[in-house]
Amino acid sequence: MTWSATARGAHQPDNTAFTQQRLPAWQPLLSASIALPLFFCAGLAFIGLGLGLFYSSYGIKELEYDYTGNPGTGNCSACALADQDRAPPLRCSCAWYFSLPELFPGPVYLYYELTNFYQNNRRYSVSRDDTQLSGLPSALLHPANECAPYQRRASGLPIAPCGAIANSLFNDSFSLWHQRQPGGPYVEVPLDRTGIAWWTDCHVKFRNPPLVNGSLALAFQGTAPPPNWPRPVYELSPDPNNTGFINQDFVVWMRTAALPTFRKLYARIRQGNYSTGLPRGTYLVNITYNYPVRAFGGHKLIVFSNISWMGGKNPFLGIAYLVVGSLCILMGFVMLVVYIRYQDQNDEDEDAE
Amino acid sequence: MFCSKKKSLEVERIVKANDREYNEKFQYADNRIHTSKYNILTFLPINLFEQFQRVANAYFLFLLILQLIPEISSLTWFTTIVPLVLVITMTAVKDATDDYFRHKSDNQVNNRLSEVLIDSKLQNEKWMNVKVGDVIKLENNQFVAADLLLLSSSEPHGLCYIETAELDGETNLKVRHALSVTSELGADFSRLAKFDGPDTKLMQNSGKTKFKRTSIDKLLNTLVLWIFGFLVCLGIILAIGNSIWENQVGDQFRTFLFWNEREKNSVFSGFLTFWSYIIILNTVVPISLYVSMEVIRLGHSYFINWDRKMYYSGKSTPAEARTTTLNEELGQIEYVFSDKTGTLTQNIMTFKKCSINGKIYGEVPEGMGQKTDIPKKNEPMDFSVNLQADRTFQFFDHRLMESVKLGDSKVYEFLRLLALCHTVMSEENSAGQLIYQVQSPDEGALVTAARNFGFIFKSRTPDTITVEELGTLVTYQLLAFLDFNNIRKRMSVIVRNPEGQIKLYSKGADTILFEKLHPSNEDLLTLTTDHLSEFAGEGLRTLAIAYRDLDDKYFKEWHKMLEDANTLKDERDERIAGLYEEIERDLMLLGATAVEDKLQEGVTETIASLSLANIKIWVLTGDKQETAINIGYACNMLTDDMNDVFIVAGNTAVEVREELRKAKENLFGQNRSSSNGHVVFEKQQLELDSVVEETITGDYALIINGHSLAHALESDVKNDLLELACMCKTVVCCRVTPLQKAQVVELVRNYRNAVTLAIGDGANDVSMIKSAHIGVGISGQEGLQAVLASDYSFAQFRYLQRLLLVHGRWSYFRMCKFLGYFFYKNFAFTLVHFWFGFFCGFSAQTVYDQWFITLFNIVYTSLPVLAMGIFDQDVSDQNSMDYPQLYKPGQLNLLFNKRQFFICMAHGIYTSLALFFIPYGAFYNVAGEDGQHIADYQSFAVTMATSLVIVVSVQIALDTSYWTVINHVFIWGSIATYFSILFTMHSNGIFGIFPNQFPFVGNVRHSLTQKCIWLVILLTTVASVVPVVIVRFLKMDLCPTLSDQIRQRQKAQKKARPLRSRRPQTRRSSSRRSGYAFAHQEGYGELITSGKNMRAKNPPLTSGLEKTLYNSTSWIENFCKKTTDTVSCFSQDKTVKL
């Protein structure tokens, strides 16, 4: 009989707070004295924040122009028509004139916006090779399978940069001209095309392969550009610090958008006379129309915008804060009423007892 | 007599004793006990096979295979394999430890040694190697680990005494008799192994071991199926969406969005998308759910093991959760089925009171001492003067001893009767102390009482009884022994004292004995009846005591007639009974005895408390009806205030049916208000406000015995029985076999859909322990079978209260909270993908980083919810015990049911909407603080992931009601872990090593420094959490639960005022019923007068062999007819060919 007692290791359990489930504990209770003030404070804070956000957003100036060129919408129609033939004529240009009655406060950012463009489609967004883009020489000549069908050219040459994202690089270009007085000459406004991509993107994530004999072109030897590209990747820009995989337009494009309507930064206007903004006057945007969007019902827009402390124009956040804040206050009152009634009832009950 | 269904085809066993070669032909099972499942080699394949039989694991394996198909794979393989491997490893480790302990305990049993006759030599052999047909030599106090046939023994007549403590917990000895043919074979105990290992009667009778699952488990299985259906629906919606999108939008978008090689068709694309979405959305069926539940239950089991308030220092036995998968079921128990002996009672009989010649003795009870003026009375009497006294005997009334000293002749006669009229055997141990071998514990108590008051039963021979009467040895001649049986309900001895007077001493049920009294006893009779009522009211077991003086001549005539009757072949029993009847009349009443069947400590309080918790307690006992009823009264399950106690004791199906029908009529008749039927009645019962004093239309009790139960369990009567039984407050089933115990449990379990718990201590409870949802074994008693078969074990019945009301309630509460949160979390997490599907061309693009999906459930959010599931408490343990009503939500299944599940699901869906659409609105065409675009996919993913982690952390913080250090560490730690892992995965270093696996480099640095992203996270969090807070606040104010109220009170530090302090009355004044109860088996009288159980000083076989043979077989037959023991092995004798 002894085996049973010893087998079960009959020892008195330890008398610790843990084993006896008596650990000291904070036992919060959703009492009115906590919940109601919390609701009113949160409500007020949210309304305050909401108002701030709303007015900040309201104060942001935005100027946008749809240059898709649907028939009868301006002089980009011609280019758009040509685009329908699926072979855009080389350097089809169109222009957008606008005038500013007053200063457009700076710093001013120039964005391009695409709508109905599914950069977030899985098949599209996986079609890239981050190893290749990080400049690893071995990966340069062996693009990942995810890039297919833009992995290799028919000739068997590996594509660099491979994949659908790179292949569909946005290739319209803009230049901005300013006419100070009516009838005066148009002066080109300097567009700062650097610093439009994230620092980590151009310095960590995207790297060019090591130069061969000091030449980037040689480094890319044995690769072919994506089918849609008219020129190889190392000729994206004449600036040696902005060409190849680290070309900022390319980097910006490669950071795929979350939603089918998106804006990407094209340039910053902050140099010379324009550092405080765009002075009043007439402006001309010269557009090189290359990128076909009408086939899928997309739109191309050009957007001038300045920013506030919380970023670009977006009324949503302010309104949402206002709504949530007001609901908090409203529900706070409802809860207060219920609480008072319940208290009364409780007192009565206790009296009755 | 075969009880097993499995082996019912086997009608006979042919065994040659001591011939292993011959017996091996039949391939009987060996004697090894196997409860373990695996060995080292088979562990991995069998365990994996078992694990993948679980639907959940198989499902994830299927997902893993899907993910390996590149066209479908929307997630990399590691998102599934990492959690799957983790889950399977954890389960495997747990299974392995469980099995290791099983191996250990098996080995202990299997390696006990026995002496077996092999090759004509006695050899030590482990019990596991004993084969069918082996001849085994047993010595005194040895274990028996097989069914054996007794061949012969060292005792006269081949008798042997066995203890069946491991079977039924009873420690008294039972007599077994060898076959007469073999009884003279040898001098030592030697036995033949008959049924081994799994074939033993015990193993066959103990019912099938079922894999027990909790109701929550079953509910979960349904829910998982529903979720799966929901998942398929989502998949179909998205797949159709995809087909349409590819057809309408994607088709025009081909310039940029190529077709893959083999899928140039929108319908096929939709088909693939379906599978892709199944992969993405699989997290709604949470893989870590099952393993987390196991961990939580394991934690709760440890808390049960560690609980000092369930540790019995008397036997140094802690409570033990032997099954770790049933804890929350303990919080939902509706019916408790309890064994009596060893469970409710200690199986100790103590002589409490007596009434002698109209005077009551033993009146001073413990506890009332303060009221009595004489302090002396509180102390037990000092019996040290009497050298032969039993030290353990306690009596508190000194007046009895005084009466003895004064020489009251009636008292002498009373004590003399107790010392003479019994079947006890005496023995002297080495120290010269007198030891009584008792067959019935009642008699033990009575004889011991007489002993301590100076009438010491010393020894007996077949013809004499020697008693030391106040120091002088007196030998009485035993002239006749009128044995006890259940019809006579009395037992008498006829003795001749040294003075030559012949006296008949009789003890028995008051109801019977009072009819046999001499008319002159009338005054005494009324007095004694009052006393008996008082005893009965206290739940004591009473016997009336009477004597009769016989004159010599009359006795001789009578004795002659008795001897004649004994030789008769026909109607022998009837004749003898008639003769007994004749002599047992004109009795002179002496008084009555009251013996307490000592309840275990705290039984009454526990039962009262459990009844307040709406738990119905049924007593299932193998004992006699009277005994069972007495215990019912003793522990307040039966009270005299009850409207009616229905007793069903019919012997035929018709009788039983009639009795049941009458009882029902009676019940409905008295409940006119609710006579429409039992549905109404039940409704009313449910509607009863727990706070209001219970005003059930009447308290009823049902007492049913084994014979009737056999008929009542037949299919057509079953429902009547159940209906009746469930309306009664108390149900007592007596004289039930182990199998019937299980049948009753099954009946309630299956037809009431109620959660049942069976508690018992002996092997005869094993079947019911196994068939109930929860089986509890009382450990610390001698028997281990019940404990081994049980799910929980502890040493005292009273711990059941703590097990259910504290541990069970907490487990259920915690598990429900855990499940609610878990489903909420996974819906919130997963459904974001669904909303995103509408904005990414239904392309099965995930919203989050793949690493986030991999780690979310197992790293970022697992520990806080585990901590809540393990440590959370709404009210303290003391309050759980003080307010048994807190237990009711568990019985009504309120905390987690399908409705709660839908609420969690709706909550999750709402959160996922907030999580997706607030960032969506905020990210629409927005630019960052530096003018750069931030509405890119990766920033969007990081924002949503961060919001999600914060939202679910705030939610768990709201759900946690008991913040221990561990909760703090886990909740804050999880958020910290999330951010550190996020920063690590977005760091330059790790990108440098695996550029393809960690493409989010630099994201966190860029996005999380933007004010507007934090504003989005804040808004999302508040918008997701505020509605919950509002609902909870309003709910607490408008319809607070009892738990809420107690929490508030607990918080207010007010001294808890019990809602209903209905303490059970511990004693009542008197009772109309008879308190008669006497545990005794027929047959012992014959045994004594034949002298078979006495060590013969002279060879006893003087009479002819023929007569002995006749006598012994008839005795055996009698015995087999009347005994209900589980180990009786005579019934199969005929099939054994020797």
mmCIF file with all atom_site columns, C-alpha atoms in Angstrom, chain B residues 960-1092:
data_model
loop_
_atom_site.group_PDB
_atom_site.id
_atom_site.type_symbol
_atom_site.label_atom_id
_atom_site.label_alt_id
_atom_site.label_comp_id
_atom_site.label_asym_id
_atom_site.label_entity_id
_atom_site.label_seq_id
_atom_site.pdbx_PDB_ins_code
_atom_site.Cartn_x
_atom_site.Cartn_y
_atom_site.Cartn_z
_atom_site.occupancy
_atom_site.B_iso_or_equiv
_atom_site.pdbx_formal_charge
_atom_site.auth_seq_id
_atom_site.auth_comp_id
_atom_site.auth_asym_id
_atom_site.auth_atom_id
_atom_site.pdbx_PDB_model_num
ATOM 1   C CA . THR B 1 960  ? -8.595  41.529  -17.541 1.00 0.00 ? 960  THR B CA 1
ATOM 2   C CA . SER B 1 961  ? -10.245 41.995  -14.202 1.00 0.00 ? 961  SER B CA 1
ATOM 3   C CA . TYR B 1 962  ? -7.400  40.773  -12.053 1.00 0.00 ? 962  TYR B CA 1
ATOM 4   C CA . TRP B 1 963  ? -4.116  42.448  -12.890 1.00 0.00 ? 963  TRP B CA 1
ATOM 5   C CA . THR B 1 964  ? -1.327  40.534  -11.305 1.00 0.00 ? 964  THR B CA 1
ATOM 6   C CA . VAL B 1 965  ? 2.311   41.336  -11.962 1.00 0.00 ? 965  VAL B CA 1
ATOM 7   C CA . ILE B 1 966  ? 2.255   38.658  -14.609 1.00 0.00 ? 966  ILE B CA 1
ATOM 8   C CA . ASN B 1 967  ? -0.586  40.308  -16.483 1.00 0.00 ? 967  ASN B CA 1
ATOM 9   C CA . HIS B 1 968  ? 1.242   43.625  -16.402 1.00 0.00 ? 968  HIS B CA 1
ATOM 10  C CA . VAL B 1 969  ? 4.439   42.057  -17.667 1.00 0.00 ? 969  VAL B CA 1
ATOM 11  C CA . PHE B 1 970  ? 2.656   40.173  -20.426 1.00 0.00 ? 970  PHE B CA 1
ATOM 12  C CA . ILE B 1 971  ? 0.487   43.014  -21.660 1.00 0.00 ? 971  ILE B CA 1
ATOM 13  C CA . TRP B 1 972  ? 3.145   45.679  -21.626 1.00 0.00 ? 972  TRP B CA 1
ATOM 14  C CA . GLY B 1 973  ? 5.700   43.118  -22.693 1.00 0.00 ? 973  GLY B CA 1
ATOM 15  C CA . SER B 1 974  ? 3.668   42.127  -25.726 1.00 0.00 ? 974  SER B CA 1
ATOM 16  C CA . ILE B 1 975  ? 3.468   45.687  -26.958 1.00 0.00 ? 975  ILE B CA 1
ATOM 17  C CA . ALA B 1 976  ? 7.165   46.174  -26.299 1.00 0.00 ? 976  ALA B CA 1
ATOM 18  C CA . THR B 1 977  ? 7.917   42.919  -28.083 1.00 0.00 ? 977  THR B CA 1
ATOM 19  C CA . TYR B 1 978  ? 5.879   43.999  -31.038 1.00 0.00 ? 978  TYR B CA 1
ATOM 20  C CA . PHE B 1 979  ? 7.779   47.237  -31.409 1.00 0.00 ? 979  PHE B CA 1
ATOM 21  C CA . SER B 1 980  ? 11.180  45.700  -30.901 1.00 0.00 ? 980  SER B CA 1
ATOM 22  C CA . ILE B 1 981  ? 10.517  42.975  -33.426 1.00 0.00 ? 981  ILE B CA 1
ATOM 23  C CA . LEU B 1 982  ? 9.107   45.588  -35.781 1.00 0.00 ? 982  LEU B CA 1
ATOM 24  C CA . PHE B 1 983  ? 12.203  47.737  -35.493 1.00 0.00 ? 983  PHE B CA 1
ATOM 25  C CA . THR B 1 984  ? 14.435  44.738  -35.930 1.00 0.00 ? 984  THR B CA 1
ATOM 26  C CA . MET B 1 985  ? 12.669  43.521  -39.021 1.00 0.00 ? 985  MET B CA 1
ATOM 27  C CA . HIS B 1 986  ? 12.705  46.966  -40.556 1.00 0.00 ? 986  HIS B CA 1
ATOM 28  C CA . SER B 1 987  ? 16.356  47.521  -39.809 1.00 0.00 ? 987  SER B CA 1
ATOM 29  C CA . ASN B 1 988  ? 19.091  47.819  -42.371 1.00 0.00 ? 988  ASN B CA 1
ATOM 30  C CA . GLY B 1 989  ? 21.075  44.952  -40.917 1.00 0.00 ? 989  GLY B CA 1
ATOM 31  C CA . ILE B 1 990  ? 18.502  42.240  -41.364 1.00 0.00 ? 990  ILE B CA 1
ATOM 32  C CA . PHE B 1 991  ? 17.647  43.542  -44.839 1.00 0.00 ? 991  PHE B CA 1
ATOM 33  C CA . GLY B 1 992  ? 21.296  43.258  -45.752 1.00 0.00 ? 992  GLY B CA 1
ATOM 34  C CA . ILE B 1 993  ? 21.200  39.558  -44.913 1.00 0.00 ? 993  ILE B CA 1
ATOM 35  C CA . PHE B 1 994  ? 17.814  38.557  -46.340 1.00 0.00 ? 994  PHE B CA 1
ATOM 36  C CA . PRO B 1 995  ? 16.704  41.284  -48.756 1.00 0.00 ? 995  PRO B CA 1
ATOM 37  C CA . ASN B 1 996  ? 13.836  39.241  -50.115 1.00 0.00 ? 996  ASN B CA 1
ATOM 38  C CA . GLN B 1 997  ? 12.392  38.229  -46.750 1.00 0.00 ? 997  GLN B CA 1
ATOM 39  C CA . PHE B 1 998  ? 12.437  41.639  -45.137 1.00 0.00 ? 998  PHE B CA 1
ATOM 40  C CA . PRO B 1 999  ? 11.428  44.175  -47.780 1.00 0.00 ? 999  PRO B CA 1
ATOM 41  C CA . PHE B 1 1000 ? 9.980   46.535  -45.199 1.00 0.00 ? 1000 PHE B CA 1
ATOM 42  C CA . VAL B 1 1001 ? 13.345  48.045  -44.473 1.00 0.00 ? 1001 VAL B CA 1
ATOM 43  C CA . GLY B 1 1002 ? 13.210  51.582  -43.147 1.00 0.00 ? 1002 GLY B CA 1
ATOM 44  C CA . ASN B 1 1003 ? 9.461   51.623  -43.043 1.00 0.00 ? 1003 ASN B CA 1
ATOM 45  C CA . VAL B 1 1004 ? 9.005   51.992  -39.331 1.00 0.00 ? 1004 VAL B CA 1
ATOM 46  C CA . ARG B 1 1005 ? 11.561  54.805  -39.192 1.00 0.00 ? 1005 ARG B CA 1
ATOM 47  C CA . HIS B 1 1006 ? 9.672   56.673  -41.817 1.00 0.00 ? 1006 HIS B CA 1
ATOM 48  C CA . SER B 1 1007 ? 6.047   55.994  -41.040 1.00 0.00 ? 1007 SER B CA 1
ATOM 49  C CA . LEU B 1 1008 ? 6.033   55.878  -37.294 1.00 0.00 ? 1008 LEU B CA 1
ATOM 50  C CA . THR B 1 1009 ? 7.685   59.262  -37.089 1.00 0.00 ? 1009 THR B CA 1
ATOM 51  C CA . GLN B 1 1010 ? 4.715   60.815  -38.831 1.00 0.00 ? 1010 GLN B CA 1
ATOM 52  C CA . LYS B 1 1011 ? 2.282   62.509  -36.515 1.00 0.00 ? 1011 LYS B CA 1
ATOM 53  C CA . CYS B 1 1012 ? -0.665  61.715  -38.702 1.00 0.00 ? 1012 CYS B CA 1
ATOM 54  C CA . ILE B 1 1013 ? 0.000   57.995  -38.518 1.00 0.00 ? 1013 ILE B CA 1
ATOM 55  C CA . TRP B 1 1014 ? -0.112  58.109  -34.755 1.00 0.00 ? 1014 TRP B CA 1
ATOM 56  C CA . LEU B 1 1015 ? -3.289  60.123  -34.982 1.00 0.00 ? 1015 LEU B CA 1
ATOM 57  C CA . VAL B 1 1016 ? -4.724  57.358  -37.136 1.00 0.00 ? 1016 VAL B CA 1
ATOM 58  C CA . ILE B 1 1017 ? -3.661  54.715  -34.628 1.00 0.00 ? 1017 ILE B CA 1
ATOM 59  C CA . LEU B 1 1018 ? -5.156  56.698  -31.764 1.00 0.00 ? 1018 LEU B CA 1
ATOM 60  C CA . LEU B 1 1019 ? -8.421  57.223  -33.552 1.00 0.00 ? 1019 LEU B CA 1
ATOM 61  C CA . THR B 1 1020 ? -8.655  53.583  -34.569 1.00 0.00 ? 1020 THR B CA 1
ATOM 62  C CA . THR B 1 1021 ? -8.010  52.439  -31.033 1.00 0.00 ? 1021 THR B CA 1
ATOM 63  C CA . VAL B 1 1022 ? -10.556 54.760  -29.486 1.00 0.00 ? 1022 VAL B CA 1
ATOM 64  C CA . ALA B 1 1023 ? -13.167 54.049  -32.116 1.00 0.00 ? 1023 ALA B CA 1
ATOM 65  C CA . SER B 1 1024 ? -12.760 50.309  -31.603 1.00 0.00 ? 1024 SER B CA 1
ATOM 66  C CA . VAL B 1 1025 ? -12.786 50.342  -27.847 1.00 0.00 ? 1025 VAL B CA 1
ATOM 67  C CA . VAL B 1 1026 ? -15.304 53.042  -26.926 1.00 0.00 ? 1026 VAL B CA 1
ATOM 68  C CA . PRO B 1 1027 ? -18.421 51.083  -27.912 1.00 0.00 ? 1027 PRO B CA 1
ATOM 69  C CA . VAL B 1 1028 ? -17.272 48.182  -25.759 1.00 0.00 ? 1028 VAL B CA 1
ATOM 70  C CA . VAL B 1 1029 ? -16.782 50.454  -22.790 1.00 0.00 ? 1029 VAL B CA 1
ATOM 71  C CA . ILE B 1 1030 ? -20.201 52.001  -23.293 1.00 0.00 ? 1030 ILE B CA 1
ATOM 72  C CA . VAL B 1 1031 ? -21.931 48.652  -23.549 1.00 0.00 ? 1031 VAL B CA 1
ATOM 73  C CA . ARG B 1 1032 ? -20.178 47.298  -20.491 1.00 0.00 ? 1032 ARG B CA 1
ATOM 74  C CA . PHE B 1 1033 ? -20.911 50.391  -18.471 1.00 0.00 ? 1033 PHE B CA 1
ATOM 75  C CA . LEU B 1 1034 ? -24.578 50.387  -19.365 1.00 0.00 ? 1034 LEU B CA 1
ATOM 76  C CA . LYS B 1 1035 ? -24.844 46.669  -18.779 1.00 0.00 ? 1035 LYS B CA 1
ATOM 77  C CA . MET B 1 1036 ? -23.320 47.015  -15.356 1.00 0.00 ? 1036 MET B CA 1
ATOM 78  C CA . ASP B 1 1037 ? -25.687 49.793  -14.458 1.00 0.00 ? 1037 ASP B CA 1
ATOM 79  C CA . LEU B 1 1038 ? -28.844 48.467  -16.013 1.00 0.00 ? 1038 LEU B CA 1
ATOM 80  C CA . CYS B 1 1039 ? -28.631 44.756  -15.394 1.00 0.00 ? 1039 CYS B CA 1
ATOM 81  C CA . PRO B 1 1040 ? -25.693 43.939  -13.197 1.00 0.00 ? 1040 PRO B CA 1
ATOM 82  C CA . THR B 1 1041 ? -24.927 40.274  -12.655 1.00 0.00 ? 1041 THR B CA 1
ATOM 83  C CA . LEU B 1 1042 ? -24.386 38.894  -9.215  1.00 0.00 ? 1042 LEU B CA 1
ATOM 84  C CA . SER B 1 1043 ? -20.716 38.770  -9.976  1.00 0.00 ? 1043 SER B CA 1
ATOM 85  C CA . ASP B 1 1044 ? -20.740 42.496  -10.801 1.00 0.00 ? 1044 ASP B CA 1
ATOM 86  C CA . GLN B 1 1045 ? -22.484 43.292  -7.573  1.00 0.00 ? 1045 GLN B CA 1
ATOM 87  C CA . ILE B 1 1046 ? -20.074 41.280  -5.542  1.00 0.00 ? 1046 ILE B CA 1
ATOM 88  C CA . ARG B 1 1047 ? -17.153 42.842  -7.321  1.00 0.00 ? 1047 ARG B CA 1
ATOM 89  C CA . GLN B 1 1048 ? -18.470 46.264  -6.509  1.00 0.00 ? 1048 GLN B CA 1
ATOM 90  C CA . ARG B 1 1049 ? -18.963 45.280  -2.937  1.00 0.00 ? 1049 ARG B CA 1
ATOM 91  C CA . GLN B 1 1050 ? -15.540 43.723  -2.867  1.00 0.00 ? 1050 GLN B CA 1
ATOM 92  C CA . LYS B 1 1051 ? -14.185 46.953  -4.237  1.00 0.00 ? 1051 LYS B CA 1
ATOM 93  C CA . ALA B 1 1052 ? -16.028 49.014  -1.694  1.00 0.00 ? 1052 ALA B CA 1
ATOM 94  C CA . GLN B 1 1053 ? -14.298 46.913  0.951   1.00 0.00 ? 1053 GLN B CA 1
ATOM 95  C CA . LYS B 1 1054 ? -17.595 46.518  2.646   1.00 0.00 ? 1054 LYS B CA 1
ATOM 96  C CA . LYS B 1 1055 ? -18.002 43.516  4.712   1.00 0.00 ? 1055 LYS B CA 1
ATOM 97  C CA . ALA B 1 1056 ? -19.817 41.084  2.497   1.00 0.00 ? 1056 ALA B CA 1
ATOM 98  C CA . ARG B 1 1057 ? -23.342 40.570  3.627   1.00 0.00 ? 1057 ARG B CA 1
ATOM 99  C CA . PRO B 1 1058 ? -24.437 37.116  2.605   1.00 0.00 ? 1058 PRO B CA 1
ATOM 100 C CA . LEU B 1 1059 ? -27.387 37.271  0.303   1.00 0.00 ? 1059 LEU B CA 1
ATOM 101 C CA . ARG B 1 1060 ? -28.879 34.256  1.896   1.00 0.00 ? 1060 ARG B CA 1
ATOM 102 C CA . SER B 1 1061 ? -27.394 32.903  5.034   1.00 0.00 ? 1061 SER B CA 1
ATOM 103 C CA . ARG B 1 1062 ? -29.509 29.814  5.195   1.00 0.00 ? 1062 ARG B CA 1
ATOM 104 C CA . ARG B 1 1063 ? -27.319 27.710  7.359   1.00 0.00 ? 1063 ARG B CA 1
ATOM 105 C CA . PRO B 1 1064 ? -28.439 24.156  7.499   1.00 0.00 ? 1064 PRO B CA 1
ATOM 106 C CA . GLN B 1 1065 ? -29.910 23.100  10.771  1.00 0.00 ? 1065 GLN B CA 1
ATOM 107 C CA . THR B 1 1066 ? -27.657 20.531  12.205  1.00 0.00 ? 1066 THR B CA 1
ATOM 108 C CA . ARG B 1 1067 ? -30.233 18.767  14.336  1.00 0.00 ? 1067 ARG B CA 1
ATOM 109 C CA . ARG B 1 1068 ? -33.923 18.352  14.467  1.00 0.00 ? 1068 ARG B CA 1
ATOM 110 C CA . SER B 1 1069 ? -35.959 17.284  17.404  1.00 0.00 ? 1069 SER B CA 1
ATOM 111 C CA . SER B 1 1070 ? -37.691 14.174  16.297  1.00 0.00 ? 1070 SER B CA 1
ATOM 112 C CA . SER B 1 1071 ? -38.802 12.134  13.367  1.00 0.00 ? 1071 SER B CA 1
ATOM 113 C CA . ARG B 1 1072 ? -41.811 10.051  12.605  1.00 0.00 ? 1072 ARG B CA 1
ATOM 114 C CA . ARG B 1 1073 ? -39.864 7.477   10.703  1.00 0.00 ? 1073 ARG B CA 1
ATOM 115 C CA . SER B 1 1074 ? -37.889 4.560   11.919  1.00 0.00 ? 1074 SER B CA 1
ATOM 116 C CA . GLY B 1 1075 ? -34.178 5.090   12.195  1.00 0.00 ? 1075 GLY B CA 1
ATOM 117 C CA . TYR B 1 1076 ? -33.473 1.413   11.852  1.00 0.00 ? 1076 TYR B CA 1
ATOM 118 C CA . ALA B 1 1077 ? -30.428 0.509   9.859   1.00 0.00 ? 1077 ALA B CA 1
ATOM 119 C CA . PHE B 1 1078 ? -28.135 -2.418  10.232  1.00 0.00 ? 1078 PHE B CA 1
ATOM 120 C CA . ALA B 1 1079 ? -25.383 -3.498  7.911   1.00 0.00 ? 1079 ALA B CA 1
ATOM 121 C CA . HIS B 1 1080 ? -25.364 -7.211  8.179   1.00 0.00 ? 1080 HIS B CA 1
ATOM 122 C CA . GLN B 1 1081 ? -25.338 -10.139 5.864   1.00 0.00 ? 1081 GLN B CA 1
ATOM 123 C CA . GLU B 1 1082 ? -27.196 -13.308 6.343   1.00 0.00 ? 1082 GLU B CA 1
ATOM 124 C CA . GLY B 1 1083 ? -25.135 -16.396 6.670   1.00 0.00 ? 1083 GLY B CA 1
ATOM 125 C CA . TYR B 1 1084 ? -22.813 -15.459 9.451   1.00 0.00 ? 1084 TYR B CA 1
ATOM 126 C CA . GLY B 1 1085 ? -24.948 -17.015 12.108  1.00 0.00 ? 1085 GLY B CA 1
ATOM 127 C CA . GLU B 1 1086 ? -24.696 -20.318 10.359  1.00 0.00 ? 1086 GLU B CA 1
ATOM 128 C CA . LEU B 1 1087 ? -20.982 -19.817 10.008  1.00 0.00 ? 1087 LEU B CA 1
ATOM 129 C CA . ILE B 1 1088 ? -20.639 -19.262 13.730  1.00 0.00 ? 1088 ILE B CA 1
ATOM 130 C CA . THR B 1 1089 ? -22.778 -22.143 14.863  1.00 0.00 ? 1089 THR B CA 1
ATOM 131 C CA . SER B 1 1090 ? -21.035 -24.460 12.438  1.00 0.00 ? 1090 SER B CA 1
ATOM 132 C CA . GLY B 1 1091 ? -17.744 -23.255 13.833  1.00 0.00 ? 1091 GLY B CA 1
ATOM 133 C CA . LYS B 1 1092 ? -16.233 -23.091 10.389  1.00 0.00 ? 1092 LYS B CA 1
#
